[in-house]
Amino acid sequence: MKTTLRAGAVLIALSCSGLAVAQESNEVAVHISTAKLKETRGELAGAEQELRLALDKATPAERSAVVNALATLLVRQGRHNDARALTGAQSPQQGSGEDPIQRLITILDSAGGTNETVKDAARQLDTLGTLAVPHLVAALPKLGPFGTLNVLDRLVRYNDPRITTALTSLLDTADPAVVVTIATRVKDMPRAVAVPLAQHIAQAKVEPKVQINALAVLLRYEAAAASTRELAQRLAADTSGESQARLIPTLRGSQEAWVADVFTALMQHASADVRADATLQWILTKKDLTEQQALTAIEALPPEHRLRMIGELRGLHADWVKVGLLMLRTVRQEGTAMDPQALVEEWQWWRMPDESAPEILALGFAPEYAVQGARVVLGAVEKLVARGWALPQSLDARVAQLAAIYSDGWSMLANAVPPDAEDRALTVWQTATDRYSFVRSAVRAERPWHRVVARQLLQTPRSDHVEASFLQRDWTGAPAEAVAALAELAQRWPQNPAGGRLQWHDALVGAFRRHENLPPLVILPLVAAGDTSAWQALVARDANAALEQARGAARLHQHQVSDLASLLSRHGRPTDVPLALRVFELAESLNWGDYSQFVAFFAEQGAGNLDVIRLGRWPIPFGPGQTARMEIAEQAVAGARVHDLGELLQLAPFLDCYTDLMKALAPQIRAEHSATLIAAIDALLARSAAPVKLGDSIPRGIADSIILPHLCTLAGNTSDPAVLPVLQKVLELPGTESGICTTAATAALGVAGASRQKLVLEMLASPKPEVVRVALATAGPRLDAALRDAMRDAVLRLGAALDQVEPFFAKLDLEDRVALGLAVLESERFAKFTPDLSTAALKAVGLRKDVRYLPQLVKGSAHPHPQVRIQAASAIGNTFAREAGAPLIEMLRDDDPNVRSAAQNALTEIANYLDARAQWEQRFK
């Protein structure tokens, strides 16, 4: 044998040289070498083919060697006749008495199947196929353990009845060990061989454990047969115990109905392990099994064996929730440490959520499983909630306990508590070990728990720890408590203690913008602190609230100016004037450009307001607002109220719009205002030695000389004689301007009452023409002698200063008028009288057309003023007397052409008159 192996090694070495060797030798040698190589590999057919090719090509000298090699190969295959036919003589080695197949079988009996020599012999026998069967079967009874096992390994490949016959016979006569060996290999044999052998083993008097293998074969091919069922039942009834342990895995997977009965029998076995295995297989096998039946069977097992089933049943019957609950109770009661995932996951707990959730949550886990256990348990409960199950309040505390271990549990709890159960959520929050995580989960779950979130916000210890997302949630329907909390939060930190805004301020302002139910209260602290976005949000939402905030604000901010100006112009009230003044001043400090809205507001709401009027008080600050101040003040004085008379009179000297102020006050003045006016005039008169001269008090704004006449006018409007003395003071002051005197005199006459005539006489005696002129204006058509004489004396005394006297002449009766005119013309000072007085006198006298007054009229022709002379020519001509011709002719010599023209016209008129008179007199003779 060793020689053969060495030859094979040599052939392999030769074959490895490949084509190089073939090129050095002839083709016959190549085929012979290749045949040897294939033969050593067990490729006998290929080797035969190579040798036959060599034989075809062999020379006579080579042919003998090729024939011998081919004959030897044929003998090896048991083809003696073919070898004999090839050589024509006895086959090689046949004469020596050694059978090569028997030699190979002998090798099989020498060692185990892992031996290389045995492997080589086995390969050679396998190449023979069924040709080796008779030899193997014949040798089987004489073989030892190695040979029996190795031969059986060859025979299991063939479906040959001879094998069945031989093995059946051997089962009845062989050693028990051989029987066990055969029984072990039955299941690997083809059906035609295996089934008869198995049936024989089933009926043979062998140990039950041997029959298990036969049962496996019968279950595969003859499962429905009664004999198969009987064998299984017989094995199940074995009291030795060993067969039952092997019987269960043998029956596993069978679809026969009777298998369940066998498992039922095994479920009564004394061994707990057997009962547990049988119960599991019974559950898996019985088609019509109900959950309750399975539960009853499992409950009958010891606790430790119940848990062995959890993996199998969870995957196959996840809907058996009662079974799963039994597992949970068993684990909890026994305190068994198990993988939480294997316990809880995959079961369809949703079928019995009310029963499942408490059991799942009641599970406890060893420290190494704590986090995983909490995650798995909370995940299972979360799935129940997702399917619509409501977590009872009684379980909140346990869920919170687990959430403290696995933080994502807070999310599950927040989703599990019903949205409308905020009081319940508050209870959870109050006892939670991680309030922040619970509230954060509630916010993410969009729970409408306003009070919960608000309380958490107030729990924040630092200004920069406020969670913006808590403010960005939906605050629709927030109760007063939550709103107050938001306001308190803003009040607590209206700005960053380090300066500037806080990152969550935008979120709070955004919440206010989105939710109409959130009142301005929640952002007012930010507005007060100067937050621009908060102010803009307030303005956009509620103009009145924005105004209200500004009204009470201790400080206004630059960014508010524009909005407040607009809001005041649209929504402001008279009570907003103080606010508008503050805003106006702030605008001025910013060099604001457009004050139109302020002007509009004050025009509508600021009429008569003293503070508004003071905007126009001199000195006015220089800048863009200067013109606006003056316009606003001018509008405001139009509504000036007399009850502010004292302050208004103090302001008047400092206002450009003093005239409008006095005009507004005049209609409101009554007798009760006399004292105020008297005091104002007295104060003005006392300010300087000459308070009524033009240009006085310029540093104060308006000159006293301009204000005083207005005060006098107002005093006159009181109609109260009590003001007369102060008016007389004004009249008596030396150097008083004519306008002041005129106004004071007029006012004095208005309040004189019963003493009016006495006052007129005094005024007529005044050296001031303005006073006299006012007194003359009191003249009427029926003057008594005293007034008539006093007026005449006053006119003659002040004739050189009196002007605008025609209205006075017009008020007199015709006789008084002519008499006064004659007195003026006859006065020695006539030439110094004013043109107005002289002209008025000439007109008064000339209207009589009386030649008797011709001498007085002629005096006018000598007056220094040409206008008087012109009037004199006209008056002289109106006499139409011949005597008038001479003075008129004399006036033709006047230096002023207008005078000469007037004289010429007068002469013409007289001539025409005389001619016409003569003609008419001639006619009427």
Short mmCIF file of C-alpha atoms in Angstrom, two decimals, residues 418-614:
data_model
loop_
_atom_site.label_atom_id
_atom_site.label_comp_id
_atom_site.label_asym_id
_atom_site.label_seq_id
_atom_site.Cartn_x
_atom_site.Cartn_y
_atom_site.Cartn_z
CA PRO A 418 -55.33 63.35 28.75
CA PRO A 419 -55.08 66.85 27.32
CA ASP A 420 -58.02 68.06 29.41
CA ALA A 421 -56.58 66.75 32.69
CA GLU A 422 -54.36 69.68 33.64
CA ASP A 423 -55.06 69.27 37.34
CA ARG A 424 -53.72 65.75 37.05
CA ALA A 425 -50.70 67.03 35.15
CA LEU A 426 -50.11 69.55 37.92
CA THR A 427 -50.03 66.71 40.43
CA VAL A 428 -47.42 64.92 38.33
CA TRP A 429 -45.40 68.12 38.02
CA GLN A 430 -45.46 68.80 41.74
CA THR A 431 -44.04 65.37 42.56
CA ALA A 432 -41.77 64.91 39.55
CA THR A 433 -38.05 64.52 40.17
CA ASP A 434 -37.36 66.25 36.86
CA ARG A 435 -40.02 68.88 36.41
CA TYR A 436 -38.23 70.50 33.53
CA SER A 437 -38.18 67.34 31.41
CA PHE A 438 -41.85 66.69 32.11
CA VAL A 439 -42.85 70.19 31.06
CA ARG A 440 -40.58 70.11 28.04
CA SER A 441 -42.28 66.87 26.95
CA ALA A 442 -45.69 68.38 27.54
CA VAL A 443 -44.77 71.34 25.35
CA ARG A 444 -43.49 69.08 22.60
CA ALA A 445 -46.70 67.04 22.85
CA GLU A 446 -48.63 70.32 22.44
CA ARG A 447 -50.55 69.76 25.64
CA PRO A 448 -52.77 72.74 26.57
CA TRP A 449 -51.48 72.79 30.15
CA HIS A 450 -50.96 76.50 30.51
CA ARG A 451 -50.66 76.51 34.30
CA VAL A 452 -48.10 73.70 34.29
CA VAL A 453 -45.87 75.52 31.83
CA ALA A 454 -46.37 78.85 33.57
CA ARG A 455 -45.38 77.44 36.95
CA GLN A 456 -42.31 75.83 35.47
CA LEU A 457 -41.31 79.15 33.94
CA LEU A 458 -41.55 80.79 37.34
CA GLN A 459 -39.32 78.05 38.76
CA THR A 460 -36.46 79.23 36.55
CA PRO A 461 -33.60 80.37 38.79
CA ARG A 462 -31.75 82.59 36.33
CA SER A 463 -32.69 85.05 33.62
CA ASP A 464 -30.70 83.18 30.96
CA HIS A 465 -32.21 79.80 31.88
CA VAL A 466 -35.74 80.58 30.74
CA GLU A 467 -36.69 78.05 28.06
CA ALA A 468 -37.80 79.93 24.94
CA SER A 469 -39.71 76.91 23.57
CA PHE A 470 -41.99 77.05 26.61
CA LEU A 471 -43.06 80.50 25.50
CA GLN A 472 -43.39 79.59 21.83
CA ARG A 473 -46.18 77.09 22.52
CA ASP A 474 -49.89 77.64 21.91
CA TRP A 475 -51.29 79.84 24.70
CA THR A 476 -54.86 79.83 23.41
CA GLY A 477 -57.28 79.82 26.31
CA ALA A 478 -54.62 80.52 28.93
CA PRO A 479 -56.30 81.22 32.30
CA ALA A 480 -55.63 84.23 34.47
CA GLU A 481 -53.07 82.33 36.55
CA ALA A 482 -50.94 81.55 33.51
CA VAL A 483 -51.24 85.08 32.16
CA ALA A 484 -50.18 86.48 35.52
CA ALA A 485 -47.20 84.13 35.55
CA LEU A 486 -46.06 85.35 32.13
CA ALA A 487 -46.41 88.92 33.29
CA GLU A 488 -44.46 88.13 36.45
CA LEU A 489 -41.72 86.49 34.38
CA ALA A 490 -41.41 89.58 32.23
CA GLN A 491 -41.49 91.80 35.32
CA ARG A 492 -38.76 89.72 36.95
CA TRP A 493 -36.36 90.02 34.02
CA PRO A 494 -37.47 92.82 31.67
CA GLN A 495 -33.91 93.04 30.43
CA ASN A 496 -30.63 91.22 30.73
CA PRO A 497 -28.97 92.02 34.05
CA ALA A 498 -25.75 92.32 32.08
CA GLY A 499 -27.40 94.71 29.64
CA GLY A 500 -29.43 94.29 26.47
CA ARG A 501 -32.18 91.83 25.74
CA LEU A 502 -32.58 88.20 26.79
CA GLN A 503 -32.87 85.47 24.17
CA TRP A 504 -36.36 84.46 25.32
CA HIS A 505 -37.82 87.95 25.04
CA ASP A 506 -38.50 87.38 21.34
CA ALA A 507 -40.43 84.21 22.20
CA LEU A 508 -42.60 86.05 24.73
CA VAL A 509 -43.29 88.87 22.31
CA GLY A 510 -44.03 86.32 19.59
CA ALA A 511 -46.53 84.56 21.87
CA PHE A 512 -48.26 87.89 22.47
CA ARG A 513 -48.41 88.58 18.74
CA ARG A 514 -49.95 85.17 17.97
CA HIS A 515 -52.50 85.02 20.77
CA GLU A 516 -55.19 87.65 21.03
CA ASN A 517 -56.17 86.24 24.42
CA LEU A 518 -52.85 87.25 25.96
CA PRO A 519 -53.32 90.79 27.32
CA PRO A 520 -50.72 93.54 26.99
CA LEU A 521 -49.90 92.87 30.63
CA VAL A 522 -47.50 90.08 29.62
CA ILE A 523 -45.17 92.36 27.67
CA LEU A 524 -45.63 95.70 29.39
CA PRO A 525 -42.49 95.21 31.53
CA LEU A 526 -40.47 94.69 28.35
CA VAL A 527 -42.02 97.78 26.80
CA ALA A 528 -41.18 99.82 29.87
CA ALA A 529 -37.60 98.54 29.73
CA GLY A 530 -37.24 99.76 26.15
CA ASP A 531 -37.79 96.57 24.13
CA THR A 532 -38.49 97.78 20.61
CA SER A 533 -40.20 94.61 19.36
CA ALA A 534 -42.44 94.47 22.43
CA TRP A 535 -43.50 98.05 21.85
CA GLN A 536 -44.21 97.41 18.17
CA ALA A 537 -46.27 94.34 19.06
CA LEU A 538 -48.27 96.36 21.56
CA VAL A 539 -48.92 99.14 19.06
CA ALA A 540 -50.00 96.67 16.39
CA ARG A 541 -52.37 94.87 18.77
CA ASP A 542 -53.92 97.61 20.89
CA ALA A 543 -53.39 101.30 20.26
CA ASN A 544 -55.21 102.26 23.44
CA ALA A 545 -53.08 99.90 25.51
CA ALA A 546 -49.96 101.37 23.96
CA LEU A 547 -51.13 104.85 24.84
CA GLU A 548 -52.03 103.74 28.35
CA GLN A 549 -48.56 102.29 28.83
CA ALA A 550 -46.95 105.49 27.66
CA ARG A 551 -49.19 107.61 29.89
CA GLY A 552 -47.91 105.94 33.03
CA ALA A 553 -44.36 105.26 31.88
CA ALA A 554 -41.64 106.69 34.04
CA ARG A 555 -39.51 106.93 30.95
CA LEU A 556 -40.25 107.17 27.26
CA HIS A 557 -37.84 105.69 24.70
CA GLN A 558 -36.65 107.08 21.42
CA HIS A 559 -38.20 104.29 19.36
CA GLN A 560 -41.63 105.21 20.71
CA VAL A 561 -41.71 108.73 19.34
CA SER A 562 -42.97 107.98 15.85
CA ASP A 563 -45.64 105.51 16.97
CA LEU A 564 -46.84 107.70 19.81
CA ALA A 565 -47.12 110.69 17.52
CA SER A 566 -49.28 108.64 15.18
CA LEU A 567 -51.33 107.07 17.98
CA LEU A 568 -51.99 110.41 19.61
CA SER A 569 -53.10 111.95 16.34
CA ARG A 570 -55.55 109.09 15.77
CA HIS A 571 -56.66 108.01 19.22
CA GLY A 572 -55.55 110.70 21.62
CA ARG A 573 -57.87 112.46 24.08
CA PRO A 574 -57.56 115.76 25.91
CA THR A 575 -56.21 113.83 28.88
CA ASP A 576 -53.29 112.72 26.69
CA VAL A 577 -51.94 116.25 26.39
CA PRO A 578 -49.32 115.68 29.14
CA LEU A 579 -48.13 112.56 27.31
CA ALA A 580 -48.03 114.39 23.99
CA LEU A 581 -45.93 117.13 25.57
CA ARG A 582 -43.44 114.53 26.85
CA VAL A 583 -43.26 112.93 23.42
CA PHE A 584 -42.86 116.31 21.77
CA GLU A 585 -39.94 117.21 23.99
CA LEU A 586 -38.34 113.81 23.32
CA ALA A 587 -38.78 114.38 19.59
CA GLU A 588 -37.09 117.74 19.90
CA SER A 589 -34.14 116.15 21.68
CA LEU A 590 -33.80 113.81 18.70
CA ASN A 591 -33.96 116.66 16.17
CA TRP A 592 -37.17 115.18 14.81
CA GLY A 593 -38.09 116.46 11.40
CA ASP A 594 -41.84 116.06 10.97
CA TYR A 595 -44.10 117.52 13.66
CA SER A 596 -47.30 117.47 11.63
CA GLN A 597 -48.90 114.76 13.77
CA PHE A 598 -48.13 116.66 16.94
CA VAL A 599 -49.64 119.79 15.41
CA ALA A 600 -52.74 117.83 14.45
CA PHE A 601 -53.12 116.31 17.91
CA PHE A 602 -52.70 119.56 19.80
CA ALA A 603 -55.04 121.33 17.41
CA GLU A 604 -57.78 118.85 18.31
CA GLN A 605 -57.04 118.07 21.94
CA GLY A 606 -54.86 120.87 23.29
CA ALA A 607 -57.10 123.91 22.92
CA GLY A 608 -56.75 126.18 25.95
CA ASN A 609 -54.27 123.90 27.72
CA LEU A 610 -51.77 126.07 29.52
CA ASP A 611 -48.89 123.62 29.06
CA VAL A 612 -49.57 123.47 25.35
CA ILE A 613 -49.73 127.25 25.17
CA ARG A 614 -46.40 127.39 26.99
#
